[in-house]
Short mmCIF file of C-alpha atoms in Angstrom, two decimals:
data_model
loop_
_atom_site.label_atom_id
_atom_site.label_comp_id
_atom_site.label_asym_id
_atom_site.label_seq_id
_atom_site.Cartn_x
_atom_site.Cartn_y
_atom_site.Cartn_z
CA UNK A 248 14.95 53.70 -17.30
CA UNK A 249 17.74 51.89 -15.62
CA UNK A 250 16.93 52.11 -12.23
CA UNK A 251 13.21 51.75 -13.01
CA UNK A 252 14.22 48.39 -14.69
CA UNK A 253 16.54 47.48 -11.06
CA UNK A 254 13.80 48.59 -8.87
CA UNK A 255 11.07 46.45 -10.18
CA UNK A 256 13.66 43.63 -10.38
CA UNK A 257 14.48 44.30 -6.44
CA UNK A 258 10.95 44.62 -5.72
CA UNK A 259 9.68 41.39 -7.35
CA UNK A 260 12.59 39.24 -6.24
CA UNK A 261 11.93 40.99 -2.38
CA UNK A 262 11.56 37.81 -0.70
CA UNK A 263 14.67 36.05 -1.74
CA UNK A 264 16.44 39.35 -1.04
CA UNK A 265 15.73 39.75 2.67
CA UNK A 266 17.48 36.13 3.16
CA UNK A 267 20.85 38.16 3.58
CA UNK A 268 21.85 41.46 4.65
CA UNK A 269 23.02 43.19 1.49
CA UNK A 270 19.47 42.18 0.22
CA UNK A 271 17.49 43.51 3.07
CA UNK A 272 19.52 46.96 2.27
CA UNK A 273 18.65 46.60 -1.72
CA UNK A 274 14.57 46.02 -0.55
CA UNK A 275 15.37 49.04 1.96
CA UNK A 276 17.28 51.42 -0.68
CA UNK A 277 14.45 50.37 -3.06
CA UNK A 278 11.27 51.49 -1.09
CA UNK A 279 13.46 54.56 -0.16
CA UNK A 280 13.93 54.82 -4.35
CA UNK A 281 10.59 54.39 -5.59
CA UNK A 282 7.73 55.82 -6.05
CA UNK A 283 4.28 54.96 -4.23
CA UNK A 284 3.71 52.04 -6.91
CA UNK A 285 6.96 50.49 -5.96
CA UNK A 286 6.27 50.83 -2.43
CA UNK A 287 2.71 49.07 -3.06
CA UNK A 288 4.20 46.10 -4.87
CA UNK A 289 6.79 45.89 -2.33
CA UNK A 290 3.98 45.63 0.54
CA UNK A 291 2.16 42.89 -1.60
CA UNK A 292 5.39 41.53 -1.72
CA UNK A 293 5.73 40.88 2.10
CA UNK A 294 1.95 40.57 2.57
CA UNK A 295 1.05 37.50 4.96
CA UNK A 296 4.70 36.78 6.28
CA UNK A 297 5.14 39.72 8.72
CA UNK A 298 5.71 37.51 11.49
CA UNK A 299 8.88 35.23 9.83
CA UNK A 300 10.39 38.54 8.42
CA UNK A 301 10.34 40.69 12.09
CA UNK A 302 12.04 37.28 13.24
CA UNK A 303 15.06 37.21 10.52
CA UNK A 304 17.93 37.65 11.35
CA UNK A 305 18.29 40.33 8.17
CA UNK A 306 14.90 40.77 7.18
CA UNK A 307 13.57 42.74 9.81
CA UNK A 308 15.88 46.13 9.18
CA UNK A 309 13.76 46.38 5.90
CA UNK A 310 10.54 46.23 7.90
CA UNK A 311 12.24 48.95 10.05
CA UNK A 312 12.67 50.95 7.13
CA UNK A 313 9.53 50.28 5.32
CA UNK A 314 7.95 51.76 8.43
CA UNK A 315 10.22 54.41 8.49
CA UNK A 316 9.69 56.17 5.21
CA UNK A 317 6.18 54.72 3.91
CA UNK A 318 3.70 57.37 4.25
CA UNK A 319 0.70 55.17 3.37
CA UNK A 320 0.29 54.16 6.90
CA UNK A 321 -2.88 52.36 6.00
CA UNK A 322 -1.66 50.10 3.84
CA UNK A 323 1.36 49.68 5.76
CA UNK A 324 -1.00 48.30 8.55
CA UNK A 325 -3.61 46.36 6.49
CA UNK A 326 -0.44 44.43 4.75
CA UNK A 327 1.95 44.45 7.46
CA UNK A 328 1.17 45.16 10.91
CA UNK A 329 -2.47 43.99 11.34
CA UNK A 330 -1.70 40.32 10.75
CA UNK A 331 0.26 39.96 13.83
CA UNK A 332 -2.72 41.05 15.94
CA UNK A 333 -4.94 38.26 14.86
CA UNK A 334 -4.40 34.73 15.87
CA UNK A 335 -3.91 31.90 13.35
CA UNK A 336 -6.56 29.81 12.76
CA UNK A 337 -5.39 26.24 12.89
CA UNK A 338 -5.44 25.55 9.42
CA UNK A 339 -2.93 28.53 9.45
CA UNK A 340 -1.08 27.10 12.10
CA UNK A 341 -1.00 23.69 10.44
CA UNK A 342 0.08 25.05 7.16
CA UNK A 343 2.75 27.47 8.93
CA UNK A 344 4.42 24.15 9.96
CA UNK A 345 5.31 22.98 6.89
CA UNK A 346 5.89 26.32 4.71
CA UNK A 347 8.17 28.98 5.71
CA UNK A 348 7.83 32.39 4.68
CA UNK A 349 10.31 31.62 2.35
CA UNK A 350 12.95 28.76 1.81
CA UNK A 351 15.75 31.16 2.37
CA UNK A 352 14.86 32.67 4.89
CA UNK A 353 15.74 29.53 6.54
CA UNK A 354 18.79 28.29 5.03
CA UNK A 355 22.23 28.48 6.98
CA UNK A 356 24.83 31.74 6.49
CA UNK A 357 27.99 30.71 4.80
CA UNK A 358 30.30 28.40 6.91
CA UNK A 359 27.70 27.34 8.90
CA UNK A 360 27.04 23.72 7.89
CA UNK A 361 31.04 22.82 8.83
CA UNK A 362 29.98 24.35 12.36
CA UNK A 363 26.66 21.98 12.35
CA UNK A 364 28.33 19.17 11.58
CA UNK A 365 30.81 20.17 14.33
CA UNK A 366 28.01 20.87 16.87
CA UNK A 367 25.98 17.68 16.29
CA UNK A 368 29.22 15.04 16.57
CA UNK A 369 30.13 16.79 20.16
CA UNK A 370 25.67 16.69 20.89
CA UNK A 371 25.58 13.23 20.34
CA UNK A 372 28.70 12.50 22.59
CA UNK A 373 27.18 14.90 25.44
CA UNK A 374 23.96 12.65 25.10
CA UNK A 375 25.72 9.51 25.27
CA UNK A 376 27.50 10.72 28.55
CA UNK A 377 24.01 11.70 29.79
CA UNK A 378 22.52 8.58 29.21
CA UNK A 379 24.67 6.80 30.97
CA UNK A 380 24.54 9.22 33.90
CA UNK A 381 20.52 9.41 34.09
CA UNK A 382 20.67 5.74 34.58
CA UNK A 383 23.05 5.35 37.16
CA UNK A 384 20.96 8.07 39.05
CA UNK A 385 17.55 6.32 38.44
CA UNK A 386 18.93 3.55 39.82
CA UNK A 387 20.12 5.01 42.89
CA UNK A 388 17.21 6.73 43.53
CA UNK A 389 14.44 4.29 42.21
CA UNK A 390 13.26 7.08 39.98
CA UNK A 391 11.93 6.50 37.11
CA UNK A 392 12.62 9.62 35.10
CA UNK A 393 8.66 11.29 35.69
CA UNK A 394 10.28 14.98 36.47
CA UNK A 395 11.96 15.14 33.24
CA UNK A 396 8.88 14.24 31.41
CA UNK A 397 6.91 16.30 33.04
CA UNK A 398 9.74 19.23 32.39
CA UNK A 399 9.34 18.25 28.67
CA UNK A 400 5.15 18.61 28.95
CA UNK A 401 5.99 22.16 30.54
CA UNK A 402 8.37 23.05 27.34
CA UNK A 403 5.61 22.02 24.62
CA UNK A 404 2.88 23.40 26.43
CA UNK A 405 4.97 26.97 26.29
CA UNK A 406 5.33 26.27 22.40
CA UNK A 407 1.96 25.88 21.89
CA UNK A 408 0.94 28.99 23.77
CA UNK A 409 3.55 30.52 21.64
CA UNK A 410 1.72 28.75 18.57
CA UNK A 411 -1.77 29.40 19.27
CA UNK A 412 -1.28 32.75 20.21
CA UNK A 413 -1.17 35.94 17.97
CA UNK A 414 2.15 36.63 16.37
CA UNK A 415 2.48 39.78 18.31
CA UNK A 416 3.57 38.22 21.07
CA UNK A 417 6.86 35.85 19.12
CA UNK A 418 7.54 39.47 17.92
CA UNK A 419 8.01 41.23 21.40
CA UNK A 420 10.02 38.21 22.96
CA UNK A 421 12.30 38.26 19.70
CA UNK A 422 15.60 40.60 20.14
CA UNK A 423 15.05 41.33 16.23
CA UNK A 424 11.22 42.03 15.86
CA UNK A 425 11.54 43.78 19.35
CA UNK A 426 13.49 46.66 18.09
CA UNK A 427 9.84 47.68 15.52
CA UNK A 428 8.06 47.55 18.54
CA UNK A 429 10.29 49.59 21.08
CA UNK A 430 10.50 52.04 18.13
CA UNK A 431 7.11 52.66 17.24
CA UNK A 432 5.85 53.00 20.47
CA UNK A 433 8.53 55.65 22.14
CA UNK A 434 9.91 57.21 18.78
CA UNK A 435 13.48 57.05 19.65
CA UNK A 436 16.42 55.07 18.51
CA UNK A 437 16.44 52.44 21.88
CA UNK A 438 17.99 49.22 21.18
CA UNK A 439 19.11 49.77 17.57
CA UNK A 440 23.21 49.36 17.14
CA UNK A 441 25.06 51.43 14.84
CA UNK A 442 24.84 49.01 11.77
CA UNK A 443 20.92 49.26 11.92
CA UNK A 444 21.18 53.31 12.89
CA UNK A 445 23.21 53.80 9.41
CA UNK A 446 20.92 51.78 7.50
CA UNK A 447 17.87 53.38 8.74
CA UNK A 448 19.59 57.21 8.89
CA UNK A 449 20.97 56.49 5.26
CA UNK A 450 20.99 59.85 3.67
CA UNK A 451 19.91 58.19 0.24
CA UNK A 452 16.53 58.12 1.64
CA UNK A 453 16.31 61.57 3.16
CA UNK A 454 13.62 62.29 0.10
CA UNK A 455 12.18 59.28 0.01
CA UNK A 456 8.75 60.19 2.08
CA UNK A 457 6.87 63.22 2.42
CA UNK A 458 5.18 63.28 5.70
CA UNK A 459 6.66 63.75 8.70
CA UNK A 460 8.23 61.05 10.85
CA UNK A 461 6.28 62.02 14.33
CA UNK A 462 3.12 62.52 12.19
CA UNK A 463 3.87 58.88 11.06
CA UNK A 464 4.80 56.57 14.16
CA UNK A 465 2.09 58.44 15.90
CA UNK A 466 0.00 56.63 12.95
CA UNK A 467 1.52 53.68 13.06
CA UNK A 468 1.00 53.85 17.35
CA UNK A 469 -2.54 54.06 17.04
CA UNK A 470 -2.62 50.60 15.42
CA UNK A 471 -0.18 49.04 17.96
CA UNK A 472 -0.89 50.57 21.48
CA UNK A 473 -4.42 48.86 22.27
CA UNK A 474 -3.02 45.34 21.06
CA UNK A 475 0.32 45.56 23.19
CA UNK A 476 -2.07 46.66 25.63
CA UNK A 477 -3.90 43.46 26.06
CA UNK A 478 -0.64 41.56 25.25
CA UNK A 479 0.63 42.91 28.47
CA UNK A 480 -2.56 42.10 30.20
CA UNK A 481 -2.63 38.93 29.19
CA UNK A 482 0.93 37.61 29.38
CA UNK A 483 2.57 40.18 31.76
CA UNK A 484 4.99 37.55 32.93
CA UNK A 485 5.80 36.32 29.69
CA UNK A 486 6.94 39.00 28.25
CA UNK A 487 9.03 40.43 31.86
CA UNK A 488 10.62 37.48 31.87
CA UNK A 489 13.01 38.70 29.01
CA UNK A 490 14.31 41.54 28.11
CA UNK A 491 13.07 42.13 24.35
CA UNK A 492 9.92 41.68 26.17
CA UNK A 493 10.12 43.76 29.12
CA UNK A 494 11.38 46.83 27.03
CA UNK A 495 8.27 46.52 25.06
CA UNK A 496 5.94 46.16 28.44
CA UNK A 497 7.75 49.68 29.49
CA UNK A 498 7.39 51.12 26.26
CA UNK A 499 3.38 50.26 25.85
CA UNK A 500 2.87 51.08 29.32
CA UNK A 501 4.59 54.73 29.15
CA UNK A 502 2.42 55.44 25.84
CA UNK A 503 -0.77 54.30 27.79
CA UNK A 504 0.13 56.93 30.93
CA UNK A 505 1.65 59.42 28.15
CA UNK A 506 -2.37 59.13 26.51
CA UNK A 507 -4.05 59.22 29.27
CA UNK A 508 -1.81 62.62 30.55
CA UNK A 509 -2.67 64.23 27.73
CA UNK A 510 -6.58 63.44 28.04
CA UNK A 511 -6.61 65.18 31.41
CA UNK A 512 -6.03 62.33 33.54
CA UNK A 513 -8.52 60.42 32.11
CA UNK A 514 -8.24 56.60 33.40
CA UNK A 515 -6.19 57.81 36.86
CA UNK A 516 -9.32 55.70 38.80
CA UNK A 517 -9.87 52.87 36.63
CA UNK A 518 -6.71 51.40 35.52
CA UNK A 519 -6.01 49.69 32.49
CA UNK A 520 -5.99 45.77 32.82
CA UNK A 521 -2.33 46.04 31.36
CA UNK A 522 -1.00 48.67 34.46
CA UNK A 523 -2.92 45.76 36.60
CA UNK A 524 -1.18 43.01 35.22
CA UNK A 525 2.44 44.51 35.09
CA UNK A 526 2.21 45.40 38.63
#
């Protein structure tokens, strides 16, 4: 009755939780704890902010995990996985400005403000000094300071591609939300570090799921491969430009040749556009 009581409490308080990392492992222990009602709850829970928690700096190991031991791979896609395939409308986008996921997911880890404080005093003393520099070379060379503005156009218009675009794609450039991504699509452990192995080989949740765990990322690749697929078609460079990205360009590109191996060679001819664009 006792853990019952601490499980719903985890599982209703999920989103303040996954601000830190002790509470990402209580949401993790939790799903691996419960029962498929628990794991439904927790799944409403996180419904709509997939994006903001593959992101975290914390959050994301209990997406890893709730991948790792929910067998309800349906649901798991419907509430999870799907929404970062789908681009956000702009009254999504607009409202995504000014509401996070969840106000602590965005507040500062313990001694960090000092640091801030810190940083801005020695920004605003670099900026002075680079004031006074920029002028002294406009004056020299008559410019009058159009290639930095049009370096600042360049930078916003790669934020709003960013913004306009589905979520998938923050997801595969982000060292954090990477790691779901690498991991679904090859089954192995690549990129994880031994903190995130432990939590997500934690033999507390050796019973926590009944079906197997190739029968379930081969699920859970069925929903992912054609999306990557296009992602690499469509922003190739993008995403080889880093390397979150470019491990999950390899990774979606080796499942596509891995697929079409096992059809009998079907698509050898007619390439897919995302083996055209990675080339």
């Amino acid at each position: 009755a006792v853990e019952e009581e601490v499980l719903g409490a985890v599982v209703e308080n999920a989103l303040v939780l996954l601000s830190s990392r002790p509470g990402t492992r209580a949401v993790a222990l939790a799903c691996a704890r419960g029962g498929a009602k628990e794991r439904r709850r927790l799944l409403k829970a996180v419904k709509g902010h997939a994006a903001a928690l593959l992101t975290h700096r914390d959050a994301y190991l209990a997406v890893l995990a709730m991948c790792e031991m929910v067998d309800d791979t349906v649901a798991l896609h419907k509430s999870l996985l799907a929404e970062l395939c789908v681009a956000p409308t702009p009254e999504e986008l607009a409202k995504s400005r000014k509401f996070a996921a969840n106000p602590f997911l965005d507040e500062p880890m313990a001694g960090d403000d000092e640091q801030d404080e810190e940083d801005e005093e020695g920004e605003e003393e670099e900026e002075k000094d680079n004031d006074g520099e920029e002028e002294e070379d406009e004056e020299e060379d008559g410019s009058d300071g159009k290639g930095s503005i049009d370096a600042m156009e360049v930078e916003e218009d790669e934020e709003a591609v960013l913004a306009r675009s589905a979520p998938l794609l923050r997801v595969a450039l982000d060292p954090n939300g990477s790691k779901l991504l690498v991991r679904v699509l090859s089954g192995e452990d690549k990129c994880l570090d031994p903190l995130e192995l432990e939590l997500l080989h934690d033999p507390r949740w050796a019973s926590g799921s009944k079906k197997s765990p190739e029968v379930r990322r081969d699920e859970l690749r069925s929903f992912l491969l054609e999306p990557l697929l296009e992602l690499v078609a469509h922003h190739a460079p993008r995403l080889l430009a880093s390397r979150p990205g470019s491990l999950v360009a390899a990774e979606a590109l080796k499942s596509l040749a891995d697929a079409q191996g096992g059809a009998g060679g079907m698509g050898v001819n007619a390439a897919h556009p995302a083996e055209a664009a990675a080339r």
